[in-house]
């Protein structure tokens, strides 16, 4: 995009005031702005954040152009502003205008599942000499689509735009912006079904995207979807992708095969060879965060590279650095449509403004433009050359962005940088976690404070990366179980308030040294912490008072309230930040009478305590279940635990499990009938059997009770039971009935497919999801993904 503020005001029906500045990019999140030159900050007053609160901060960082929803004084004479009724609607109108000027072909991709993988496969299958565009990450929302369209430069021959909806009425607004020539409907399923009355309503809503499209690509694998398309759009060109030739070897699961057929049909329609299509179940479609060597962290975004995705990736580097050294490794960029000097000049400018401490360029073209980059940058003509000189570069204590095109093969660099090389990984989807967070926020008043539970390494998903995301998302407090967990978060740059729930006297000095806030649940802990704070002459130190309303684990009883009030009345050393209690069965409807009694008791006890104070602390008792089931128990703050991670709520399609435990096959054997497998000959084969060994055992968190066929893993969407006993470091599975399995194939221990979820495993083990998640060994590599 390239507009004057006065032009934007005219396009969107707003009022321009101040300087008439030229802007070429839009920022909507103050925390991820790395470029301030020719950027306009669009302040959105949303349910969870009000961007207007950060206008002053943006001015301090050098931003001078703004789109706002209310009349505001100009920060200084250099600034320009466009005032509109709704910033989101203004961006959508601007995107509609910008799209109308685009001469290339526009493909909209929507559906319940498979949108991102179809978009990425299609974009990566375009001929390398043609300039195309794909909306970055999962920019498929009302805001994301607008931002994607505004990234179009005009020279692209095809734009692949992902479109997602959660509520009725949303697709009509997306269609008005995208105006696609071709629409791909990937699937119809359970995702986001909670807000629709029926599958039929959901199908009609999604099909709004094809209102003026010439071509619709779909699959008869979804009969209800196919029938409705034929009813509504019989006059269009309808392409059933399930009829595509399957004379090429996909070796994908059923769901991914359908996605591949969509891409194949789309490539044919666009006029490009199907032979050029690239289908790979093993290539990540998302940015991944991994723990690296020498106290480094890797941001792995090496599957695709273009100017827009580089800027988005630099945003991620800025957010994750938390004061640490920033290293960016970027390969040659294909399909740019512009000269190398202009292209790499823009990359160099973005890298400089992102505050990158050391830049490494890899490739012939970027190396020829080395003079455009800051002094001290490194350049290598190939990935092989970088690997040969790997030891010359400084990787320690850094956040390292790897941003490469598909032919750069940066995965080899990733392997050198990774700290843990265990084949078994726990993939944590931070984008899904954000969606879960916003689901619970949707049940609360605007900007309602939240405490997020990150104890036990964020329920086994990992501590620091989850905490960084929650800090970025504006959660008010983090809660850990022990002081050591809080100290670790502080050492990794987490600055937000942290509550220690199991605060013991021996850790009080350490807690104060790291500004950790204790849960106080007894007069003994109150007196001990007061002495510790007085010893270092601290005043108004925040504490969190725990009340026992019926769970009878920890906390002050009702008879203690008056004495507690007297003890804290006008106390100069300690100040109550929050008063809270714990519901023992908020997720059990049969115990609602008891839960309501707890809430009533908490309201009375906390009110009695507050009467002794000359200030009003925040109160919280509602956990994940209570936020949804008892909205009147929100008080001034709420607490998010297992629900944040997508677990603990059966039959709730709005929540997304964030963790997938997977590994890969290391050996395959063909065994005769009568042979035995495992310790104690625990499995005696009753037929000729093909077995596969996977490097995951009870030392990794795979419970021994899952052996003997009690649990089945998934390979390409097919079930493979565990046979014999689970060993300490490995297990054997029966793959006899699954064709085409090879050494190196991915095996999902638990994930998101029905029958293979963490809840399913918990039922088999007669336990709870908490226990399984927190039992996953620290030696299992955690990978954090961002869509």
Tab-separated table of C-alpha atoms in Angstrom, residues 380-623:
chain	number	residue	atom	x	y	z
A	380	UNK	CA	27.258	-16.841	2.506
A	381	UNK	CA	26.580	-17.940	-1.054
A	382	UNK	CA	24.797	-21.124	0.065
A	383	UNK	CA	23.475	-22.943	3.113
A	384	UNK	CA	26.364	-25.395	2.744
A	385	UNK	CA	28.813	-22.512	3.082
A	386	UNK	CA	27.033	-21.245	6.214
A	387	UNK	CA	27.202	-24.733	7.746
A	388	UNK	CA	30.915	-24.979	6.945
A	389	UNK	CA	31.470	-21.695	8.804
A	390	UNK	CA	28.919	-22.400	11.542
A	391	UNK	CA	31.454	-22.087	14.384
A	392	UNK	CA	32.527	-18.618	13.221
A	393	UNK	CA	29.130	-17.124	14.049
A	394	UNK	CA	28.032	-16.213	17.551
A	395	UNK	CA	24.811	-18.008	18.481
A	396	UNK	CA	24.960	-17.996	22.294
A	397	UNK	CA	22.470	-16.000	24.379
A	398	UNK	CA	20.581	-14.972	21.238
A	399	UNK	CA	17.141	-15.215	19.702
A	400	UNK	CA	17.771	-16.534	16.185
A	401	UNK	CA	15.316	-16.071	13.322
A	402	UNK	CA	15.695	-18.545	10.446
A	403	UNK	CA	13.747	-17.252	7.459
A	404	UNK	CA	14.367	-19.240	4.313
A	405	UNK	CA	12.809	-20.172	1.003
A	406	UNK	CA	11.943	-23.803	0.433
A	407	UNK	CA	15.091	-24.502	-1.607
A	408	UNK	CA	17.434	-23.062	1.030
A	409	UNK	CA	17.035	-26.193	3.189
A	410	UNK	CA	17.478	-24.281	6.434
A	411	UNK	CA	16.281	-27.339	8.367
A	412	UNK	CA	19.930	-28.411	8.378
A	413	UNK	CA	20.853	-25.201	10.195
A	414	UNK	CA	17.981	-25.758	12.608
A	415	UNK	CA	19.332	-29.186	13.534
A	416	UNK	CA	22.733	-27.681	14.336
A	417	UNK	CA	21.161	-25.030	16.536
A	418	UNK	CA	18.679	-27.179	18.455
A	419	UNK	CA	19.601	-28.013	22.031
A	420	UNK	CA	17.496	-31.150	22.236
A	421	UNK	CA	17.567	-33.668	19.405
A	422	UNK	CA	15.167	-36.214	20.898
A	423	UNK	CA	12.958	-37.506	18.086
A	424	UNK	CA	9.920	-37.282	20.344
A	425	UNK	CA	8.440	-33.787	20.516
A	426	UNK	CA	5.616	-32.005	22.262
A	427	UNK	CA	4.261	-29.422	19.845
A	428	UNK	CA	2.521	-26.538	21.608
A	429	UNK	CA	0.249	-24.396	19.449
A	430	UNK	CA	0.472	-20.875	20.881
A	431	UNK	CA	-2.039	-19.588	18.322
A	432	UNK	CA	-4.592	-22.103	19.608
A	433	UNK	CA	-3.780	-21.023	23.155
A	434	UNK	CA	-4.538	-17.410	22.226
A	435	UNK	CA	-7.874	-18.504	20.772
A	436	UNK	CA	-8.682	-20.352	24.008
A	437	UNK	CA	-7.712	-17.262	25.993
A	438	UNK	CA	-10.026	-15.106	23.900
A	439	UNK	CA	-12.825	-17.663	24.190
A	440	UNK	CA	-12.844	-17.219	27.968
A	441	UNK	CA	-12.462	-13.465	27.608
A	442	UNK	CA	-15.599	-13.463	25.450
A	443	UNK	CA	-17.548	-14.600	28.532
A	444	UNK	CA	-16.244	-11.710	30.640
A	445	UNK	CA	-16.663	-7.930	30.720
A	446	UNK	CA	-14.337	-5.923	28.482
A	447	UNK	CA	-10.717	-5.770	29.742
A	448	UNK	CA	-11.548	-8.030	32.703
A	449	UNK	CA	-8.263	-8.985	34.467
A	450	UNK	CA	-7.097	-12.594	34.335
A	451	UNK	CA	-4.634	-14.757	36.245
A	452	UNK	CA	-3.085	-17.484	34.062
A	453	UNK	CA	-1.807	-20.655	35.673
A	454	UNK	CA	1.667	-21.556	34.421
A	455	UNK	CA	2.690	-23.825	37.283
A	456	UNK	CA	4.407	-27.137	36.586
A	457	UNK	CA	5.887	-25.738	33.401
A	458	UNK	CA	2.524	-24.490	32.172
A	459	UNK	CA	0.941	-27.892	32.806
A	460	UNK	CA	3.794	-29.589	30.988
A	461	UNK	CA	3.679	-27.443	27.861
A	462	UNK	CA	6.738	-25.419	28.876
A	463	UNK	CA	7.159	-22.299	30.943
A	464	UNK	CA	8.979	-19.373	29.350
A	465	UNK	CA	7.493	-19.393	25.855
A	466	UNK	CA	3.953	-19.698	27.170
A	467	UNK	CA	4.615	-16.944	29.706
A	468	UNK	CA	5.975	-14.636	27.002
A	469	UNK	CA	2.825	-15.137	24.957
A	470	UNK	CA	0.568	-14.447	27.945
A	471	UNK	CA	2.559	-11.339	28.839
A	472	UNK	CA	2.187	-10.130	25.261
A	473	UNK	CA	-1.559	-10.817	25.351
A	474	UNK	CA	-2.067	-8.575	28.356
A	475	UNK	CA	-2.842	-11.153	31.055
A	476	UNK	CA	-2.584	-9.369	34.421
A	477	UNK	CA	-0.931	-12.078	36.560
A	478	UNK	CA	0.909	-15.352	36.123
A	479	UNK	CA	0.646	-17.979	38.837
A	480	UNK	CA	3.297	-20.608	39.620
A	481	UNK	CA	3.417	-23.260	42.318
A	482	UNK	CA	6.886	-22.664	43.749
A	483	UNK	CA	9.382	-19.828	43.944
A	484	UNK	CA	11.897	-21.612	41.694
A	485	UNK	CA	9.406	-21.485	38.817
A	486	UNK	CA	8.985	-17.756	39.270
A	487	UNK	CA	12.745	-17.171	39.471
A	488	UNK	CA	13.185	-19.002	36.150
A	489	UNK	CA	10.574	-16.788	34.475
A	490	UNK	CA	12.269	-13.665	35.815
A	491	UNK	CA	15.643	-14.876	34.515
A	492	UNK	CA	14.108	-15.221	31.035
A	493	UNK	CA	12.811	-11.663	30.973
A	494	UNK	CA	9.234	-12.035	32.242
A	495	UNK	CA	8.435	-8.744	33.972
A	496	UNK	CA	4.704	-9.069	34.734
A	497	UNK	CA	3.425	-9.824	38.256
A	498	UNK	CA	3.912	-13.457	39.304
A	499	UNK	CA	2.026	-15.096	42.172
A	500	UNK	CA	3.632	-18.021	44.022
A	501	UNK	CA	0.833	-20.316	45.198
A	502	UNK	CA	2.824	-22.672	47.420
A	503	UNK	CA	4.897	-19.990	49.085
A	504	UNK	CA	6.913	-21.412	51.973
A	505	UNK	CA	8.954	-19.575	54.571
A	506	UNK	CA	12.314	-20.857	53.296
A	507	UNK	CA	11.749	-19.199	49.906
A	508	UNK	CA	10.505	-15.787	51.082
A	509	UNK	CA	13.885	-14.048	50.779
A	510	UNK	CA	14.356	-15.381	47.250
A	511	UNK	CA	10.833	-14.306	46.323
A	512	UNK	CA	11.378	-10.752	47.506
A	513	UNK	CA	14.694	-10.552	45.654
A	514	UNK	CA	12.865	-11.399	42.424
A	515	UNK	CA	9.649	-9.434	43.073
A	516	UNK	CA	7.508	-12.533	43.348
A	517	UNK	CA	4.213	-12.207	45.201
A	518	UNK	CA	3.185	-14.849	47.757
A	519	UNK	CA	-0.104	-16.570	48.389
A	520	UNK	CA	-0.721	-16.061	52.118
A	521	UNK	CA	-2.982	-18.733	53.592
A	522	UNK	CA	-2.222	-18.758	57.343
A	523	UNK	CA	-1.214	-16.422	60.164
A	524	UNK	CA	2.114	-18.229	60.340
A	525	UNK	CA	2.909	-17.471	56.665
A	526	UNK	CA	1.612	-13.902	57.097
A	527	UNK	CA	3.911	-13.167	60.046
A	528	UNK	CA	6.898	-14.852	58.416
A	529	UNK	CA	6.532	-12.941	55.172
A	530	UNK	CA	6.025	-9.642	56.986
A	531	UNK	CA	9.325	-10.193	58.823
A	532	UNK	CA	11.105	-11.032	55.567
A	533	UNK	CA	9.800	-7.857	53.885
A	534	UNK	CA	10.677	-5.710	56.887
A	535	UNK	CA	14.199	-7.158	56.946
A	536	UNK	CA	14.915	-5.613	53.521
A	537	UNK	CA	12.863	-2.502	54.331
A	538	UNK	CA	10.164	-3.123	51.723
A	539	UNK	CA	6.818	-1.349	52.054
A	540	UNK	CA	3.412	-2.055	50.502
A	541	UNK	CA	4.645	-5.422	49.277
A	542	UNK	CA	1.799	-7.112	47.342
A	543	UNK	CA	0.398	-10.320	48.816
A	544	UNK	CA	-2.522	-12.561	47.860
A	545	UNK	CA	-4.858	-13.741	50.582
A	546	UNK	CA	-6.305	-17.248	50.205
A	547	UNK	CA	-9.684	-17.968	51.791
A	548	UNK	CA	-10.979	-21.469	52.473
A	549	UNK	CA	-14.587	-21.589	51.285
A	550	UNK	CA	-15.054	-25.342	51.414
A	551	UNK	CA	-12.249	-27.130	49.598
A	552	UNK	CA	-10.263	-27.339	52.837
A	553	UNK	CA	-6.806	-27.458	51.305
A	554	UNK	CA	-5.255	-24.097	52.192
A	555	UNK	CA	-6.663	-20.788	53.308
A	556	UNK	CA	-8.074	-18.686	56.148
A	557	UNK	CA	-11.367	-19.878	57.609
A	558	UNK	CA	-14.397	-17.669	58.193
A	559	UNK	CA	-13.607	-17.414	61.912
A	560	UNK	CA	-10.184	-15.975	61.042
A	561	UNK	CA	-11.436	-12.944	59.111
A	562	UNK	CA	-11.709	-10.407	61.938
A	563	UNK	CA	-8.261	-11.274	63.313
A	564	UNK	CA	-6.823	-11.184	59.780
A	565	UNK	CA	-8.390	-7.790	59.187
A	566	UNK	CA	-6.859	-6.410	62.379
A	567	UNK	CA	-3.464	-7.857	61.398
A	568	UNK	CA	-3.505	-6.083	58.024
A	569	UNK	CA	-5.306	-2.883	59.035
A	570	UNK	CA	-2.998	0.039	58.160
A	571	UNK	CA	-0.081	-2.364	57.659
A	572	UNK	CA	2.741	-0.296	56.046
A	573	UNK	CA	4.722	-3.385	55.054
A	574	UNK	CA	2.150	-5.501	53.246
A	575	UNK	CA	-0.673	-4.632	50.867
A	576	UNK	CA	-3.322	-7.097	49.707
A	577	UNK	CA	-3.291	-7.230	45.904
A	578	UNK	CA	-5.986	-9.889	45.618
A	579	UNK	CA	-8.281	-11.997	47.756
A	580	UNK	CA	-9.172	-15.379	46.293
A	581	UNK	CA	-10.490	-18.857	46.895
A	582	UNK	CA	-10.693	-22.152	45.033
A	583	UNK	CA	-13.832	-23.848	43.704
A	584	UNK	CA	-13.590	-27.601	44.112
A	585	UNK	CA	-16.222	-28.780	41.618
A	586	UNK	CA	-17.276	-25.937	39.298
A	587	UNK	CA	-17.209	-28.375	36.357
A	588	UNK	CA	-19.660	-30.791	38.019
A	589	UNK	CA	-23.319	-29.774	37.497
A	590	UNK	CA	-24.428	-32.339	40.064
A	591	UNK	CA	-22.518	-30.326	42.699
A	592	UNK	CA	-23.813	-26.883	41.696
A	593	UNK	CA	-25.513	-26.346	45.056
A	594	UNK	CA	-22.167	-26.759	46.800
A	595	UNK	CA	-20.420	-24.495	44.254
A	596	UNK	CA	-23.030	-21.762	44.686
A	597	UNK	CA	-22.493	-22.016	48.426
A	598	UNK	CA	-18.749	-21.535	47.958
A	599	UNK	CA	-19.306	-18.447	45.808
A	600	UNK	CA	-21.714	-16.953	48.341
A	601	UNK	CA	-19.325	-17.711	51.214
A	602	UNK	CA	-16.437	-16.119	49.332
A	603	UNK	CA	-18.434	-12.969	48.624
A	604	UNK	CA	-19.319	-12.630	52.312
A	605	UNK	CA	-15.830	-13.437	53.682
A	606	UNK	CA	-13.980	-11.174	51.252
A	607	UNK	CA	-16.395	-8.298	51.901
A	608	UNK	CA	-15.804	-8.677	55.631
A	609	UNK	CA	-12.037	-8.506	55.148
A	610	UNK	CA	-12.231	-5.473	52.831
A	611	UNK	CA	-14.143	-3.555	55.517
A	612	UNK	CA	-10.910	-3.505	57.531
A	613	UNK	CA	-8.951	-1.899	54.682
A	614	UNK	CA	-8.794	1.632	53.284
A	615	UNK	CA	-8.372	0.256	49.750
A	616	UNK	CA	-10.133	-2.415	47.672
A	617	UNK	CA	-8.156	-5.453	46.468
A	618	UNK	CA	-9.182	-7.470	43.427
A	619	UNK	CA	-11.159	-10.637	44.181
A	620	UNK	CA	-11.224	-13.900	42.209
A	621	UNK	CA	-12.755	-17.312	42.680
A	622	UNK	CA	-13.874	-18.283	39.160
A	623	UNK	CA	-11.702	-20.874	37.416
